[in-house]
Short mmCIF file of C-alpha atoms in Angstrom, two decimals:
data_model
loop_
_atom_site.label_atom_id
_atom_site.label_comp_id
_atom_site.label_asym_id
_atom_site.label_seq_id
_atom_site.Cartn_x
_atom_site.Cartn_y
_atom_site.Cartn_z
CA UNK M 1079 89.86 74.53 101.84
CA UNK M 1080 90.24 78.29 102.36
CA UNK M 1081 93.71 79.45 103.37
CA UNK M 1082 93.94 82.61 105.46
CA UNK M 1083 96.50 84.62 107.41
CA UNK M 1084 94.96 84.52 110.90
CA UNK M 1085 97.41 81.93 112.25
CA UNK M 1086 100.49 83.04 114.20
CA UNK M 1087 103.77 81.26 114.75
CA UNK M 1088 105.83 81.87 117.89
CA UNK M 1089 108.30 83.85 115.78
CA UNK M 1090 105.61 86.11 114.26
CA UNK M 1091 105.05 89.65 115.49
CA UNK M 1092 101.83 90.30 117.41
CA UNK M 1093 100.02 92.01 114.51
CA UNK M 1094 99.88 91.47 110.74
CA UNK M 1095 98.67 93.48 107.75
CA UNK M 1096 94.94 93.50 107.22
CA UNK M 1097 93.24 90.24 106.32
CA UNK M 1098 90.18 91.69 104.65
CA UNK M 1099 88.41 94.87 103.66
CA UNK M 1100 84.68 95.12 104.38
CA UNK M 1101 82.43 96.89 101.87
CA UNK M 1102 78.88 97.84 102.88
CA UNK M 1103 76.86 97.66 99.65
CA UNK M 1104 73.30 98.14 98.48
CA UNK M 1105 73.26 95.27 95.96
CA UNK M 1106 75.52 92.28 96.73
CA UNK M 1107 74.63 90.41 93.54
CA UNK M 1108 75.67 93.34 91.35
CA UNK M 1109 79.00 93.52 93.15
CA UNK M 1110 79.61 89.77 93.00
CA UNK M 1111 78.89 89.66 89.26
CA UNK M 1112 81.36 92.49 88.66
CA UNK M 1113 84.12 91.12 90.89
CA UNK M 1114 83.86 87.56 89.59
CA UNK M 1115 83.39 88.26 85.88
CA UNK M 1116 85.48 91.41 85.39
CA UNK M 1117 88.07 91.20 88.17
CA UNK M 1118 88.63 87.45 88.59
CA UNK M 1119 87.59 87.08 92.24
CA UNK M 1120 86.06 83.86 93.60
CA UNK M 1121 83.28 83.34 96.17
CA UNK M 1122 84.59 81.68 99.34
CA UNK M 1123 81.57 82.09 101.64
CA UNK M 1124 77.95 83.29 101.54
CA UNK M 1125 75.57 83.44 104.49
CA UNK M 1126 73.98 85.70 107.07
CA UNK M 1127 76.39 86.90 109.77
CA UNK M 1128 76.10 85.65 113.32
CA UNK M 1129 73.86 87.94 115.38
CA UNK M 1130 76.72 88.61 117.80
CA UNK M 1131 78.20 90.84 115.10
CA UNK M 1132 75.37 93.31 115.78
CA UNK M 1133 76.88 93.99 119.20
CA UNK M 1134 80.39 94.51 117.85
CA UNK M 1135 79.01 96.86 115.21
CA UNK M 1136 76.74 98.71 117.66
CA UNK M 1137 73.50 97.78 115.87
CA UNK M 1138 70.14 96.77 117.33
CA UNK M 1139 69.08 93.15 117.12
CA UNK M 1140 66.57 93.81 114.33
CA UNK M 1141 69.36 94.34 111.82
CA UNK M 1142 70.25 91.35 109.65
CA UNK M 1143 73.63 91.26 107.91
CA UNK M 1144 73.97 89.32 104.66
CA UNK M 1145 77.58 88.72 103.63
CA UNK M 1146 79.74 87.29 100.85
CA UNK M 1147 83.47 86.72 101.19
CA UNK M 1148 85.52 86.87 97.99
CA UNK M 1149 89.15 85.92 97.40
CA UNK M 1150 91.67 85.89 94.58
CA UNK M 1151 92.35 82.18 93.94
CA UNK M 1152 95.52 81.04 95.70
CA UNK M 1153 95.84 84.07 98.00
CA UNK M 1154 95.53 83.89 101.79
CA UNK M 1155 95.06 87.61 102.49
CA UNK M 1156 93.70 90.79 100.93
CA UNK M 1157 90.16 89.35 100.96
CA UNK M 1158 86.97 91.32 100.36
CA UNK M 1159 83.83 90.87 102.46
CA UNK M 1160 80.64 92.36 101.03
CA UNK M 1161 77.89 93.04 103.58
CA UNK M 1162 74.29 94.00 102.97
CA UNK M 1163 72.34 95.40 105.93
CA UNK M 1164 68.62 94.69 106.22
CA UNK M 1165 66.09 96.53 108.42
CA UNK M 1166 68.28 99.60 108.96
CA UNK M 1167 68.57 103.11 107.52
CA UNK M 1168 71.79 103.95 105.68
CA UNK M 1169 73.74 106.81 104.15
CA UNK M 1170 76.79 106.73 101.89
CA UNK M 1171 79.94 107.36 103.90
CA UNK M 1172 81.64 109.44 101.20
CA UNK M 1173 78.63 110.63 99.22
CA UNK M 1174 79.67 113.14 96.57
CA UNK M 1175 83.16 113.27 98.05
CA UNK M 1176 86.25 114.50 96.25
CA UNK M 1177 89.73 113.14 96.89
CA UNK M 1178 90.55 116.05 99.21
CA UNK M 1179 87.50 115.41 101.43
CA UNK M 1180 88.77 113.76 104.61
CA UNK M 1181 87.31 110.96 106.69
CA UNK M 1182 86.61 107.26 106.31
CA UNK M 1183 88.45 104.97 103.92
CA UNK M 1184 89.01 106.52 100.51
CA UNK M 1185 90.05 103.48 98.46
CA UNK M 1186 91.56 100.02 98.23
CA UNK M 1187 94.37 99.15 95.80
CA UNK M 1188 94.66 96.25 93.37
CA UNK M 1189 97.26 95.27 90.75
CA UNK M 1190 96.52 94.78 87.05
CA UNK M 1191 98.61 93.49 84.15
CA UNK M 1192 97.19 95.75 81.42
CA UNK M 1193 96.07 99.17 82.67
CA UNK M 1194 94.34 100.35 79.50
CA UNK M 1195 92.28 97.19 79.05
CA UNK M 1196 91.21 96.96 82.69
CA UNK M 1197 90.42 100.68 82.85
CA UNK M 1198 88.04 100.28 79.89
CA UNK M 1199 86.53 97.16 81.46
CA UNK M 1200 85.74 99.16 84.62
CA UNK M 1201 84.30 101.99 82.55
CA UNK M 1202 82.07 99.56 80.63
CA UNK M 1203 80.61 98.46 83.99
CA UNK M 1204 79.72 102.04 84.95
CA UNK M 1205 82.83 103.04 86.91
CA UNK M 1206 84.25 106.54 86.40
CA UNK M 1207 87.84 107.70 86.86
CA UNK M 1208 88.80 110.81 88.82
CA UNK M 1209 91.38 111.10 86.03
CA UNK M 1210 92.45 108.89 83.17
CA UNK M 1211 95.34 106.46 83.90
CA UNK M 1212 98.51 108.31 84.86
CA UNK M 1213 102.05 106.94 84.64
CA UNK M 1214 104.63 108.29 87.08
CA UNK M 1215 107.70 107.38 89.11
CA UNK M 1216 108.40 107.63 92.81
CA UNK M 1217 111.68 106.39 94.16
CA UNK M 1218 112.62 103.24 92.25
CA UNK M 1219 109.05 102.51 91.17
CA UNK M 1220 107.65 103.12 87.69
CA UNK M 1221 103.87 102.64 87.75
CA UNK M 1222 100.59 103.59 86.14
CA UNK M 1223 97.56 104.21 88.32
CA UNK M 1224 93.91 105.13 87.99
CA UNK M 1225 91.31 105.85 90.67
CA UNK M 1226 87.81 104.69 89.74
CA UNK M 1227 84.59 105.38 91.64
CA UNK M 1228 81.74 102.88 91.47
CA UNK M 1229 78.55 101.89 93.30
CA UNK M 1230 77.98 102.93 96.92
CA UNK M 1231 80.58 105.71 96.63
CA UNK M 1232 83.41 103.15 96.66
CA UNK M 1233 86.74 103.91 94.99
CA UNK M 1234 89.17 101.26 93.78
CA UNK M 1235 92.70 102.14 92.67
CA UNK M 1236 94.07 99.95 89.88
CA UNK M 1237 97.87 99.92 89.47
CA UNK M 1238 100.26 98.48 86.91
CA UNK M 1239 103.93 98.09 87.87
CA UNK M 1240 106.50 98.51 85.07
CA UNK M 1241 109.67 98.56 87.17
CA UNK M 1242 111.02 96.87 89.20
CA UNK M 1243 109.36 93.56 88.28
CA UNK M 1244 106.36 92.77 90.46
CA UNK M 1245 106.89 89.95 92.97
CA UNK M 1246 104.56 88.24 95.41
CA UNK M 1247 101.43 88.45 93.26
CA UNK M 1248 99.82 85.74 91.13
CA UNK M 1249 96.56 86.69 89.44
CA UNK M 1250 94.64 86.50 86.19
CA UNK M 1251 92.72 89.80 85.96
CA UNK M 1252 93.19 91.81 89.15
CA UNK M 1253 95.19 90.99 92.27
CA UNK M 1254 94.13 90.79 95.89
CA UNK M 1255 93.74 94.11 97.66
CA UNK M 1256 97.11 95.06 99.14
CA UNK M 1257 96.77 98.66 100.36
CA UNK M 1258 94.08 101.12 101.40
CA UNK M 1259 94.11 104.93 101.50
CA UNK M 1260 92.60 107.35 103.97
CA UNK M 1261 92.48 111.12 103.43
CA UNK M 1262 93.64 112.83 106.61
CA UNK M 1263 92.37 116.05 108.11
CA UNK M 1264 95.73 116.38 109.88
CA UNK M 1265 98.46 114.13 108.47
CA UNK M 1266 100.87 114.48 111.40
CA UNK M 1267 98.17 113.73 113.97
CA UNK M 1268 96.97 110.62 112.11
CA UNK M 1269 100.51 109.34 111.50
CA UNK M 1270 101.32 109.80 115.20
CA UNK M 1271 98.19 107.83 116.11
CA UNK M 1272 99.27 104.88 113.97
CA UNK M 1273 102.94 104.87 114.98
CA UNK M 1274 102.78 105.96 118.64
CA UNK M 1275 99.51 104.34 119.75
CA UNK M 1276 98.96 101.41 117.36
CA UNK M 1277 102.66 100.65 116.89
CA UNK M 1278 102.68 100.68 113.06
CA UNK M 1279 105.91 101.16 111.11
CA UNK M 1280 106.69 103.26 108.03
CA UNK M 1281 107.13 101.53 104.68
CA UNK M 1282 107.38 104.75 102.63
CA UNK M 1283 107.02 108.48 103.26
CA UNK M 1284 107.19 111.65 101.17
CA UNK M 1285 106.79 115.24 102.35
CA UNK M 1286 104.89 116.00 99.14
CA UNK M 1287 106.38 119.49 98.90
CA UNK M 1288 108.31 119.22 95.63
CA UNK M 1289 105.43 118.88 93.21
CA UNK M 1290 105.09 120.42 89.76
CA UNK M 1291 102.13 121.46 87.66
CA UNK M 1292 100.62 118.92 85.29
CA UNK M 1293 98.48 115.82 85.31
CA UNK M 1294 98.39 113.76 88.47
CA UNK M 1295 96.70 110.67 89.92
CA UNK M 1296 94.60 112.41 92.55
CA UNK M 1297 92.68 114.72 90.25
CA UNK M 1298 94.05 118.12 91.31
CA UNK M 1299 93.68 120.60 88.41
CA UNK M 1300 96.97 120.50 86.47
CA UNK M 1301 97.52 124.27 86.63
CA UNK M 1302 97.63 124.32 90.46
CA UNK M 1303 99.09 120.88 91.20
CA UNK M 1304 102.50 122.38 91.96
CA UNK M 1305 100.97 124.68 94.58
CA UNK M 1306 99.55 121.82 96.64
CA UNK M 1307 101.54 120.18 99.45
CA UNK M 1308 100.50 116.54 99.74
CA UNK M 1309 102.37 114.58 102.41
CA UNK M 1310 101.89 110.85 101.99
CA UNK M 1311 103.10 107.67 103.64
CA UNK M 1312 102.46 103.94 103.66
CA UNK M 1313 102.34 102.27 107.09
CA UNK M 1314 102.00 98.66 108.20
CA UNK M 1315 102.30 96.75 111.49
CA UNK M 1316 105.59 95.24 110.25
CA UNK M 1317 106.67 97.95 107.80
CA UNK M 1318 105.55 96.03 104.70
CA UNK M 1319 103.32 96.77 101.70
CA UNK M 1320 100.91 93.81 102.00
CA UNK M 1321 97.85 94.83 104.00
CA UNK M 1322 99.15 98.37 104.48
CA UNK M 1323 97.45 101.73 104.91
CA UNK M 1324 98.32 104.89 103.00
CA UNK M 1325 97.82 108.28 104.65
CA UNK M 1326 97.41 111.38 102.46
CA UNK M 1327 96.63 115.02 103.13
CA UNK M 1328 96.13 117.78 100.57
CA UNK M 1329 97.09 120.72 102.76
CA UNK M 1330 95.93 123.63 100.60
CA UNK M 1331 92.74 121.84 99.49
CA UNK M 1332 90.21 121.27 102.23
CA UNK M 1333 86.72 119.92 101.72
CA UNK M 1334 84.10 118.31 103.90
CA UNK M 1335 84.81 115.76 106.62
CA UNK M 1336 83.11 112.36 106.24
CA UNK M 1337 84.37 110.91 109.55
CA UNK M 1338 81.05 110.77 111.40
CA UNK M 1339 79.44 108.58 108.74
CA UNK M 1340 82.30 106.06 108.60
CA UNK M 1341 80.61 103.35 110.64
CA UNK M 1342 78.08 100.52 110.27
CA UNK M 1343 75.58 100.34 108.71
CA UNK M 1344 76.46 103.09 106.23
CA UNK M 1345 77.41 102.37 102.63
CA UNK M 1346 80.99 102.38 101.39
CA UNK M 1347 84.35 100.93 102.41
CA UNK M 1348 83.36 100.17 105.97
CA UNK M 1349 86.50 98.85 107.69
CA UNK M 1350 89.73 96.85 107.59
CA UNK M 1351 90.26 93.71 109.70
CA UNK M 1352 93.73 92.90 111.09
CA UNK M 1353 94.89 89.54 112.51
CA UNK M 1354 96.24 89.92 116.05
CA UNK M 1355 98.01 87.28 118.11
CA UNK M 1356 96.45 88.26 121.45
CA UNK M 1357 93.55 90.73 121.35
CA UNK M 1358 93.52 91.39 125.11
CA UNK M 1359 97.23 92.21 125.26
CA UNK M 1360 97.09 94.51 122.22
CA UNK M 1361 93.95 96.29 123.42
CA UNK M 1362 95.62 96.93 126.77
CA UNK M 1363 98.70 98.35 125.03
CA UNK M 1364 96.55 100.72 122.99
CA UNK M 1365 94.79 102.05 126.07
CA UNK M 1366 98.04 102.41 128.00
CA UNK M 1367 99.46 104.54 125.17
CA UNK M 1368 96.49 106.90 125.28
CA UNK M 1369 94.20 105.25 122.74
CA UNK M 1370 90.54 104.44 123.20
CA UNK M 1371 88.67 101.30 122.20
CA UNK M 1372 85.67 101.93 119.98
CA UNK M 1373 84.12 98.57 120.92
CA UNK M 1374 85.48 96.37 123.73
CA UNK M 1375 86.78 92.83 123.21
CA UNK M 1376 84.00 90.42 122.32
CA UNK M 1377 83.98 86.73 121.48
CA UNK M 1378 81.96 85.95 118.36
CA UNK M 1379 81.82 83.84 115.22
CA UNK M 1380 83.22 85.35 112.02
CA UNK M 1381 82.48 82.95 109.20
CA UNK M 1382 84.17 81.11 107.61
CA UNK M 1383 87.17 81.56 109.94
CA UNK M 1384 85.59 80.45 113.22
CA UNK M 1385 85.41 81.79 116.77
CA UNK M 1386 87.42 84.95 117.42
CA UNK M 1387 88.13 87.63 119.99
CA UNK M 1388 87.61 91.00 118.34
CA UNK M 1389 87.63 94.69 119.17
CA UNK M 1390 87.64 97.90 117.17
CA UNK M 1391 89.18 101.36 117.27
CA UNK M 1392 88.55 104.48 115.21
CA UNK M 1393 91.35 106.65 113.90
CA UNK M 1394 91.38 110.48 114.08
CA UNK M 1395 89.75 110.40 110.63
CA UNK M 1396 86.96 108.07 111.74
CA UNK M 1397 88.39 104.98 110.05
CA UNK M 1398 86.99 101.84 111.70
CA UNK M 1399 89.71 99.21 112.23
CA UNK M 1400 89.02 95.76 113.70
CA UNK M 1401 91.53 93.42 115.28
CA UNK M 1402 90.65 89.73 115.36
CA UNK M 1403 92.30 86.87 117.23
CA UNK M 1404 91.44 83.40 115.97
CA UNK M 1405 90.38 81.16 118.87
CA UNK M 1406 88.79 78.11 117.29
CA UNK M 1407 88.94 77.44 113.58
CA UNK M 1408 86.03 76.06 111.62
CA UNK M 1409 86.76 72.59 110.30
CA UNK M 1410 86.16 73.53 106.68
CA UNK M 1411 88.65 76.44 106.62
#
């Protein structure tokens, strides 16, 4: 029986960290083989999506959506849903993009136990790093991180924690996805959207103005790294780091904007899905605070969870976020 995080107790807040990331991919089998064999994920569901999803995703009825849901055994959140669109034309959302190119979702983050081994395993499967693994400290945290780009223009960040000891994760090869990064065109504007309109809370923030030259995670040439201001924060509906979103801007480095392509059926990290206690109430709050719904509330089946109310918004950087309220659970979940 699949455990998930869509249930709410009376004492819970109205919104939780994201339940799943959705990747739009060209070859599902290739992705499944990689995630299962190299990363330790497990298939939880495979089928074609209910046709009602076409309406939520603003697609015509000719489109068919094949999907596979993967989980890290024992986890109830941080899932990955792979979708393959049939009978539609597609482009990559972040085709040829560098880290400083804004728009869409840049990456998702996973934990590893042995950075060097897992980095080589990714490389052996055709993934390429923006840089080699880099160890650094921020605040109390001592970590190593590498950003790797793979099929469909998708980037995955692998992280190893050295200090303090990692808690809340049990995994064999890689952990569930716990965070996702978007590159902002205007950091302050995007942060205001999340905090003032969506009601998210800060988990961590840095002004990014006390940098020094040298190697760095995000691939800025070492000789100019100290000249770049890179404000960054981690935000979450409850101020946590499970199902959070990281916002980053590289102020003195500006590239292209991928925002317009960050929508179905294009290829890449398509969206994040958040559990919400009452979709109608939350949607109304967003509109009252000056936000705009991308797609209105719709009742549909999202397998294997069951019947849900769902709506979507898009952030100032084009990131597609969905909010789903579980109405009637499938008996096998």
